[in-house]
């Protein structure tokens, strides 16, 4: 199995690029992890036709943006 790609969306107008990257990764069967900031959630709702639940469904794992101990944050958990 391939190592997952971590996609972190922070809420800038480029949020759609993160969404599309997740969608593409899912379409080719490559695992992805996702972190969404609160502002990213609002940006996605305002600037795209995707729901937050739909965006989350593109990721294998969704990490809380408030969890500093998430495995995606610590390199030691990824090796």
PDB file of N, CA and C in Angstrom:
ATOM      1  N   UNK A   1       0.835  -1.187   0.000  1.00  0.00           N
ATOM      2  CA  UNK A   1       0.000   0.000   0.000  1.00  0.00           C
ATOM      3  C   UNK A   1       0.872   1.240   0.000  1.00  0.00           C
ATOM      4  N   UNK A   2       0.488   2.225  -0.742  1.00  0.00           N
ATOM      5  CA  UNK A   2       1.243   3.471  -0.830  1.00  0.00           C
ATOM      6  C   UNK A   2       1.046   4.316   0.420  1.00  0.00           C
ATOM      7  N   UNK A   3       2.061   5.109   0.737  1.00  0.00           N
ATOM      8  CA  UNK A   3       1.922   6.054   1.829  1.00  0.00           C
ATOM      9  C   UNK A   3       0.868   7.080   1.460  1.00  0.00           C
ATOM     10  N   UNK A   4       0.031   7.486   2.410  1.00  0.00           N
ATOM     11  CA  UNK A   4      -1.004   8.458   2.103  1.00  0.00           C
ATOM     12  C   UNK A   4      -0.423   9.842   1.853  1.00  0.00           C
ATOM     13  N   UNK A   5      -1.131  10.597   1.053  1.00  0.00           N
ATOM     14  CA  UNK A   5      -0.805  12.002   0.823  1.00  0.00           C
ATOM     15  C   UNK A   5      -1.613  12.808   1.826  1.00  0.00           C
ATOM     16  N   UNK A   6      -0.976  13.756   2.500  1.00  0.00           N
ATOM     17  CA  UNK A   6      -1.675  14.630   3.429  1.00  0.00           C
ATOM     18  C   UNK A   6      -2.081  15.895   2.687  1.00  0.00           C
ATOM     19  N   UNK A   7      -3.372  16.185   2.686  1.00  0.00           N
ATOM     20  CA  UNK A   7      -3.887  17.411   2.072  1.00  0.00           C
ATOM     21  C   UNK A   7      -4.427  18.269   3.212  1.00  0.00           C
ATOM     22  N   UNK A   8      -3.848  19.450   3.377  1.00  0.00           N
ATOM     23  CA  UNK A   8      -4.307  20.399   4.391  1.00  0.00           C
ATOM     24  C   UNK A   8      -4.856  21.614   3.663  1.00  0.00           C
ATOM     25  N   UNK A   9      -6.113  21.920   3.914  1.00  0.00           N
ATOM     26  CA  UNK A   9      -6.768  23.051   3.259  1.00  0.00           C
ATOM     27  C   UNK A   9      -6.986  24.120   4.312  1.00  0.00           C
ATOM     28  N   UNK A  10      -6.439  25.316   4.047  1.00  0.00           N
ATOM     29  CA  UNK A  10      -6.436  26.363   5.062  1.00  0.00           C
ATOM     30  C   UNK A  10      -7.489  27.438   4.859  1.00  0.00           C
ATOM     31  N   UNK A  11      -8.105  27.499   3.711  1.00  0.00           N
ATOM     32  CA  UNK A  11      -9.198  28.444   3.548  1.00  0.00           C
ATOM     33  C   UNK A  11      -8.967  29.564   2.567  1.00  0.00           C
ATOM     34  N   UNK A  12      -7.815  29.593   1.941  1.00  0.00           N
ATOM     35  CA  UNK A  12      -7.598  30.602   0.912  1.00  0.00           C
ATOM     36  C   UNK A  12      -8.466  30.264  -0.297  1.00  0.00           C
ATOM     37  N   UNK A  13      -8.550  31.163  -1.232  1.00  0.00           N
ATOM     38  CA  UNK A  13      -9.381  30.924  -2.415  1.00  0.00           C
ATOM     39  C   UNK A  13      -8.920  29.726  -3.225  1.00  0.00           C
ATOM     40  N   UNK A  14      -7.737  29.227  -2.961  1.00  0.00           N
ATOM     41  CA  UNK A  14      -7.242  28.041  -3.645  1.00  0.00           C
ATOM     42  C   UNK A  14      -7.750  26.747  -3.037  1.00  0.00           C
ATOM     43  N   UNK A  15      -8.717  26.816  -2.138  1.00  0.00           N
ATOM     44  CA  UNK A  15      -9.250  25.619  -1.480  1.00  0.00           C
ATOM     45  C   UNK A  15      -9.715  24.581  -2.496  1.00  0.00           C
ATOM     46  N   UNK A  16     -10.224  25.035  -3.624  1.00  0.00           N
ATOM     47  CA  UNK A  16     -10.709  24.113  -4.653  1.00  0.00           C
ATOM     48  C   UNK A  16      -9.584  23.206  -5.152  1.00  0.00           C
ATOM     49  N   UNK A  17      -8.351  23.688  -5.144  1.00  0.00           N
ATOM     50  CA  UNK A  17      -7.231  22.847  -5.581  1.00  0.00           C
ATOM     51  C   UNK A  17      -7.027  21.674  -4.622  1.00  0.00           C
ATOM     52  N   UNK A  18      -7.187  21.910  -3.333  1.00  0.00           N
ATOM     53  CA  UNK A  18      -7.098  20.827  -2.361  1.00  0.00           C
ATOM     54  C   UNK A  18      -8.222  19.829  -2.541  1.00  0.00           C
ATOM     55  N   UNK A  19      -9.433  20.350  -2.784  1.00  0.00           N
ATOM     56  CA  UNK A  19     -10.584  19.472  -3.006  1.00  0.00           C
ATOM     57  C   UNK A  19     -10.362  18.614  -4.245  1.00  0.00           C
ATOM     58  N   UNK A  20      -9.908  19.228  -5.320  1.00  0.00           N
ATOM     59  CA  UNK A  20      -9.685  18.491  -6.564  1.00  0.00           C
ATOM     60  C   UNK A  20      -8.542  17.487  -6.424  1.00  0.00           C
ATOM     61  N   UNK A  21      -7.522  17.830  -5.650  1.00  0.00           N
ATOM     62  CA  UNK A  21      -6.427  16.880  -5.406  1.00  0.00           C
ATOM     63  C   UNK A  21      -6.967  15.656  -4.673  1.00  0.00           C
ATOM     64  N   UNK A  22      -7.796  15.879  -3.661  1.00  0.00           N
ATOM     65  CA  UNK A  22      -8.406  14.756  -2.940  1.00  0.00           C
ATOM     66  C   UNK A  22      -9.260  13.904  -3.862  1.00  0.00           C
ATOM     67  N   UNK A  23     -10.061  14.555  -4.686  1.00  0.00           N
ATOM     68  CA  UNK A  23     -10.941  13.837  -5.613  1.00  0.00           C
ATOM     69  C   UNK A  23     -10.130  12.977  -6.575  1.00  0.00           C
ATOM     70  N   UNK A  24      -9.048  13.549  -7.099  1.00  0.00           N
ATOM     71  CA  UNK A  24      -8.189  12.817  -8.029  1.00  0.00           C
ATOM     72  C   UNK A  24      -7.503  11.642  -7.338  1.00  0.00           C
ATOM     73  N   UNK A  25      -6.975  11.864  -6.157  1.00  0.00           N
ATOM     74  CA  UNK A  25      -6.323  10.785  -5.421  1.00  0.00           C
ATOM     75  C   UNK A  25      -7.298   9.632  -5.177  1.00  0.00           C
ATOM     76  N   UNK A  26      -8.521   9.958  -4.797  1.00  0.00           N
ATOM     77  CA  UNK A  26      -9.520   8.908  -4.572  1.00  0.00           C
ATOM     78  C   UNK A  26      -9.831   8.169  -5.871  1.00  0.00           C
ATOM     79  N   UNK A  27      -9.913   8.909  -6.970  1.00  0.00           N
ATOM     80  CA  UNK A  27     -10.270   8.282  -8.249  1.00  0.00           C
ATOM     81  C   UNK A  27      -9.209   7.289  -8.732  1.00  0.00           C
ATOM     82  N   UNK A  28      -7.952   7.483  -8.312  1.00  0.00           N
ATOM     83  CA  UNK A  28      -6.897   6.553  -8.716  1.00  0.00           C
ATOM     84  C   UNK A  28      -6.570   5.549  -7.613  1.00  0.00           C
ATOM     85  N   UNK A  29      -7.342   5.608  -6.523  1.00  0.00           N
ATOM     86  CA  UNK A  29      -7.171   4.643  -5.449  1.00  0.00           C
ATOM     87  C   UNK A  29      -5.986   4.905  -4.538  1.00  0.00           C
ATOM     88  N   UNK A  30      -5.484   6.143  -4.532  1.00  0.00           N
ATOM     89  CA  UNK A  30      -4.351   6.478  -3.659  1.00  0.00           C
ATOM     90  C   UNK A  30      -4.892   7.065  -2.350  1.00  0.00           C
ATOM     91  N   UNK A  31      -4.451   6.550  -1.204  1.00  0.00           N
ATOM     92  CA  UNK A  31      -4.978   7.041   0.069  1.00  0.00           C
ATOM     93  C   UNK A  31      -4.569   8.484   0.352  1.00  0.00           C
ATOM     94  N   UNK A  32      -5.485   9.203   0.980  1.00  0.00           N
ATOM     95  CA  UNK A  32      -5.221  10.589   1.355  1.00  0.00           C
ATOM     96  C   UNK A  32      -5.754  10.841   2.754  1.00  0.00           C
ATOM     97  N   UNK A  33      -5.036  11.676   3.482  1.00  0.00           N
ATOM     98  CA  UNK A  33      -5.485  12.170   4.775  1.00  0.00           C
ATOM     99  C   UNK A  33      -5.829  13.642   4.584  1.00  0.00           C
ATOM    100  N   UNK A  34      -6.756  14.139   5.377  1.00  0.00           N
ATOM    101  CA  UNK A  34      -7.236  15.510   5.221  1.00  0.00           C
ATOM    102  C   UNK A  34      -7.253  16.238   6.544  1.00  0.00           C
ATOM    103  N   UNK A  35      -6.821  17.490   6.508  1.00  0.00           N
ATOM    104  CA  UNK A  35      -6.996  18.427   7.611  1.00  0.00           C
ATOM    105  C   UNK A  35      -7.665  19.668   7.022  1.00  0.00           C
ATOM    106  N   UNK A  36      -8.779  20.079   7.614  1.00  0.00           N
ATOM    107  CA  UNK A  36      -9.513  21.265   7.169  1.00  0.00           C
ATOM    108  C   UNK A  36      -9.547  22.297   8.286  1.00  0.00           C
ATOM    109  N   UNK A  37      -9.139  23.517   7.985  1.00  0.00           N
ATOM    110  CA  UNK A  37      -9.299  24.586   8.974  1.00  0.00           C
ATOM    111  C   UNK A  37     -10.763  25.023   8.977  1.00  0.00           C
ATOM    112  N   UNK A  38     -11.146  25.760  10.000  1.00  0.00           N
ATOM    113  CA  UNK A  38     -12.516  26.290  10.060  1.00  0.00           C
ATOM    114  C   UNK A  38     -12.789  27.223   8.884  1.00  0.00           C
ATOM    115  N   UNK A  39     -11.816  28.034   8.537  1.00  0.00           N
ATOM    116  CA  UNK A  39     -11.988  28.956   7.410  1.00  0.00           C
ATOM    117  C   UNK A  39     -12.095  28.178   6.100  1.00  0.00           C
ATOM    118  N   UNK A  40     -11.375  27.069   5.983  1.00  0.00           N
ATOM    119  CA  UNK A  40     -11.463  26.233   4.780  1.00  0.00           C
ATOM    120  C   UNK A  40     -12.882  25.712   4.603  1.00  0.00           C
ATOM    121  N   UNK A  41     -13.495  25.322   5.691  1.00  0.00           N
ATOM    122  CA  UNK A  41     -14.872  24.829   5.613  1.00  0.00           C
ATOM    123  C   UNK A  41     -15.792  25.900   5.030  1.00  0.00           C
ATOM    124  N   UNK A  42     -15.658  27.111   5.526  1.00  0.00           N
ATOM    125  CA  UNK A  42     -16.500  28.210   5.017  1.00  0.00           C
ATOM    126  C   UNK A  42     -16.184  28.517   3.565  1.00  0.00           C
ATOM    127  N   UNK A  43     -14.898  28.518   3.217  1.00  0.00           N
ATOM    128  CA  UNK A  43     -14.497  28.815   1.839  1.00  0.00           C
ATOM    129  C   UNK A  43     -15.061  27.769   0.882  1.00  0.00           C
ATOM    130  N   UNK A  44     -14.974  26.512   1.253  1.00  0.00           N
ATOM    131  CA  UNK A  44     -15.500  25.441   0.409  1.00  0.00           C
ATOM    132  C   UNK A  44     -17.005  25.606   0.220  1.00  0.00           C
ATOM    133  N   UNK A  45     -17.713  25.910   1.297  1.00  0.00           N
ATOM    134  CA  UNK A  45     -19.162  26.088   1.205  1.00  0.00           C
ATOM    135  C   UNK A  45     -19.540  27.275   0.321  1.00  0.00           C
ATOM    136  N   UNK A  46     -18.763  28.343   0.387  1.00  0.00           N
ATOM    137  CA  UNK A  46     -19.071  29.564  -0.366  1.00  0.00           C
ATOM    138  C   UNK A  46     -18.620  29.473  -1.818  1.00  0.00           C
ATOM    139  N   UNK A  47     -17.415  28.920  -2.044  1.00  0.00           N
ATOM    140  CA  UNK A  47     -16.793  29.015  -3.367  1.00  0.00           C
ATOM    141  C   UNK A  47     -16.888  27.759  -4.227  1.00  0.00           C
ATOM    142  N   UNK A  48     -17.436  26.668  -3.685  1.00  0.00           N
ATOM    143  CA  UNK A  48     -17.513  25.445  -4.493  1.00  0.00           C
ATOM    144  C   UNK A  48     -18.923  24.865  -4.421  1.00  0.00           C
ATOM    145  N   UNK A  49     -19.152  23.875  -5.237  1.00  0.00           N
ATOM    146  CA  UNK A  49     -20.418  23.147  -5.216  1.00  0.00           C
ATOM    147  C   UNK A  49     -20.342  21.892  -4.349  1.00  0.00           C
ATOM    148  N   UNK A  50     -19.222  21.695  -3.651  1.00  0.00           N
ATOM    149  CA  UNK A  50     -19.036  20.523  -2.801  1.00  0.00           C
ATOM    150  C   UNK A  50     -19.527  20.798  -1.383  1.00  0.00           C
ATOM    151  N   UNK A  51     -20.121  19.787  -0.765  1.00  0.00           N
ATOM    152  CA  UNK A  51     -20.439  19.878   0.658  1.00  0.00           C
ATOM    153  C   UNK A  51     -19.204  19.449   1.448  1.00  0.00           C
ATOM    154  N   UNK A  52     -19.159  19.813   2.706  1.00  0.00           N
ATOM    155  CA  UNK A  52     -18.034  19.408   3.554  1.00  0.00           C
ATOM    156  C   UNK A  52     -18.009  17.887   3.695  1.00  0.00           C
ATOM    157  N   UNK A  53     -19.164  17.275   3.838  1.00  0.00           N
ATOM    158  CA  UNK A  53     -19.212  15.814   3.933  1.00  0.00           C
ATOM    159  C   UNK A  53     -18.679  15.151   2.671  1.00  0.00           C
ATOM    160  N   UNK A  54     -18.982  15.735   1.516  1.00  0.00           N
ATOM    161  CA  UNK A  54     -18.481  15.179   0.262  1.00  0.00           C
ATOM    162  C   UNK A  54     -16.957  15.287   0.196  1.00  0.00           C
ATOM    163  N   UNK A  55     -16.423  16.440   0.590  1.00  0.00           N
ATOM    164  CA  UNK A  55     -14.968  16.627   0.597  1.00  0.00           C
ATOM    165  C   UNK A  55     -14.327  15.621   1.542  1.00  0.00           C
ATOM    166  N   UNK A  56     -14.893  15.446   2.713  1.00  0.00           N
ATOM    167  CA  UNK A  56     -14.357  14.481   3.675  1.00  0.00           C
ATOM    168  C   UNK A  56     -14.392  13.060   3.117  1.00  0.00           C
ATOM    169  N   UNK A  57     -15.387  12.756   2.304  1.00  0.00           N
ATOM    170  CA  UNK A  57     -15.511  11.399   1.763  1.00  0.00           C
ATOM    171  C   UNK A  57     -14.391  11.061   0.784  1.00  0.00           C
ATOM    172  N   UNK A  58     -13.705  12.056   0.268  1.00  0.00           N
ATOM    173  CA  UNK A  58     -12.593  11.821  -0.644  1.00  0.00           C
ATOM    174  C   UNK A  58     -11.345  11.348   0.100  1.00  0.00           C
ATOM    175  N   UNK A  59     -11.294  11.566   1.410  1.00  0.00           N
ATOM    176  CA  UNK A  59     -10.120  11.216   2.217  1.00  0.00           C
ATOM    177  C   UNK A  59     -10.348   9.896   2.945  1.00  0.00           C
ATOM    178  N   UNK A  60      -9.263   9.153   3.108  1.00  0.00           N
ATOM    179  CA  UNK A  60      -9.316   7.916   3.876  1.00  0.00           C
ATOM    180  C   UNK A  60      -9.485   8.234   5.360  1.00  0.00           C
ATOM    181  N   UNK A  61      -8.770   9.270   5.818  1.00  0.00           N
ATOM    182  CA  UNK A  61      -8.828   9.698   7.217  1.00  0.00           C
ATOM    183  C   UNK A  61      -8.915  11.218   7.247  1.00  0.00           C
ATOM    184  N   UNK A  62      -9.788  11.735   8.106  1.00  0.00           N
ATOM    185  CA  UNK A  62      -9.902  13.177   8.324  1.00  0.00           C
ATOM    186  C   UNK A  62      -9.428  13.450   9.748  1.00  0.00           C
ATOM    187  N   UNK A  63      -8.404  14.283   9.863  1.00  0.00           N
ATOM    188  CA  UNK A  63      -7.845  14.632  11.165  1.00  0.00           C
ATOM    189  C   UNK A  63      -8.430  15.957  11.630  1.00  0.00           C
ATOM    190  N   UNK A  64      -8.599  16.093  12.918  1.00  0.00           N
ATOM    191  CA  UNK A  64      -9.039  17.361  13.482  1.00  0.00           C
ATOM    192  C   UNK A  64      -7.928  18.390  13.320  1.00  0.00           C
ATOM    193  N   UNK A  65      -8.297  19.599  12.957  1.00  0.00           N
ATOM    194  CA  UNK A  65      -7.298  20.661  12.839  1.00  0.00           C
ATOM    195  C   UNK A  65      -6.830  21.136  14.217  1.00  0.00           C
ATOM    196  N   UNK A  66      -7.419  20.622  15.264  1.00  0.00           N
ATOM    197  CA  UNK A  66      -7.041  21.016  16.619  1.00  0.00           C
ATOM    198  C   UNK A  66      -6.239  19.935  17.340  1.00  0.00           C
ATOM    199  N   UNK A  67      -5.971  18.827  16.667  1.00  0.00           N
ATOM    200  CA  UNK A  67      -5.284  17.694  17.287  1.00  0.00           C
ATOM    201  C   UNK A  67      -3.797  17.721  16.963  1.00  0.00           C
ATOM    202  N   UNK A  68      -3.000  18.253  17.879  1.00  0.00           N
ATOM    203  CA  UNK A  68      -1.557  18.322  17.652  1.00  0.00           C
ATOM    204  C   UNK A  68      -0.899  16.951  17.739  1.00  0.00           C
ATOM    205  N   UNK A  69      -1.610  15.967  18.229  1.00  0.00           N
ATOM    206  CA  UNK A  69      -1.049  14.622  18.349  1.00  0.00           C
ATOM    207  C   UNK A  69      -1.507  13.708  17.213  1.00  0.00           C
ATOM    208  N   UNK A  70      -2.202  14.261  16.239  1.00  0.00           N
ATOM    209  CA  UNK A  70      -2.661  13.431  15.113  1.00  0.00           C
ATOM    210  C   UNK A  70      -1.465  12.802  14.420  1.00  0.00           C
ATOM    211  N   UNK A  71      -1.647  11.573  13.951  1.00  0.00           N
ATOM    212  CA  UNK A  71      -0.523  10.877  13.328  1.00  0.00           C
ATOM    213  C   UNK A  71       0.000  11.633  12.107  1.00  0.00           C
ATOM    214  N   UNK A  72      -0.829  12.405  11.451  1.00  0.00           N
ATOM    215  CA  UNK A  72      -0.379  13.158  10.279  1.00  0.00           C
ATOM    216  C   UNK A  72       0.531  14.316  10.663  1.00  0.00           C
ATOM    217  N   UNK A  73       0.475  14.739  11.899  1.00  0.00           N
ATOM    218  CA  UNK A  73       1.271  15.878  12.349  1.00  0.00           C
ATOM    219  C   UNK A  73       2.665  15.447  12.778  1.00  0.00           C
ATOM    220  N   UNK A  74       2.770  14.266  13.327  1.00  0.00           N
ATOM    221  CA  UNK A  74       4.036  13.785  13.862  1.00  0.00           C
ATOM    222  C   UNK A  74       4.688  12.810  12.902  1.00  0.00           C
ATOM    223  N   UNK A  75       5.869  13.130  12.446  1.00  0.00           N
ATOM    224  CA  UNK A  75       6.595  12.279  11.504  1.00  0.00           C
ATOM    225  C   UNK A  75       6.840  10.889  12.100  1.00  0.00           C
ATOM    226  N   UNK A  76       7.008  10.801  13.391  1.00  0.00           N
ATOM    227  CA  UNK A  76       7.301   9.511  13.991  1.00  0.00           C
ATOM    228  C   UNK A  76       6.166   8.518  13.804  1.00  0.00           C
ATOM    229  N   UNK A  77       4.949   9.009  13.644  1.00  0.00           N
ATOM    230  CA  UNK A  77       3.802   8.113  13.438  1.00  0.00           C
ATOM    231  C   UNK A  77       3.733   7.633  11.992  1.00  0.00           C
ATOM    232  N   UNK A  78       4.393   8.333  11.077  1.00  0.00           N
ATOM    233  CA  UNK A  78       4.287   8.017   9.662  1.00  0.00           C
ATOM    234  C   UNK A  78       5.362   7.060   9.192  1.00  0.00           C
ATOM    235  N   UNK A  79       6.387   6.840   9.974  1.00  0.00           N
ATOM    236  CA  UNK A  79       7.481   5.978   9.522  1.00  0.00           C
ATOM    237  C   UNK A  79       7.301   4.564  10.004  1.00  0.00           C
TER     238      UNK A  79
END
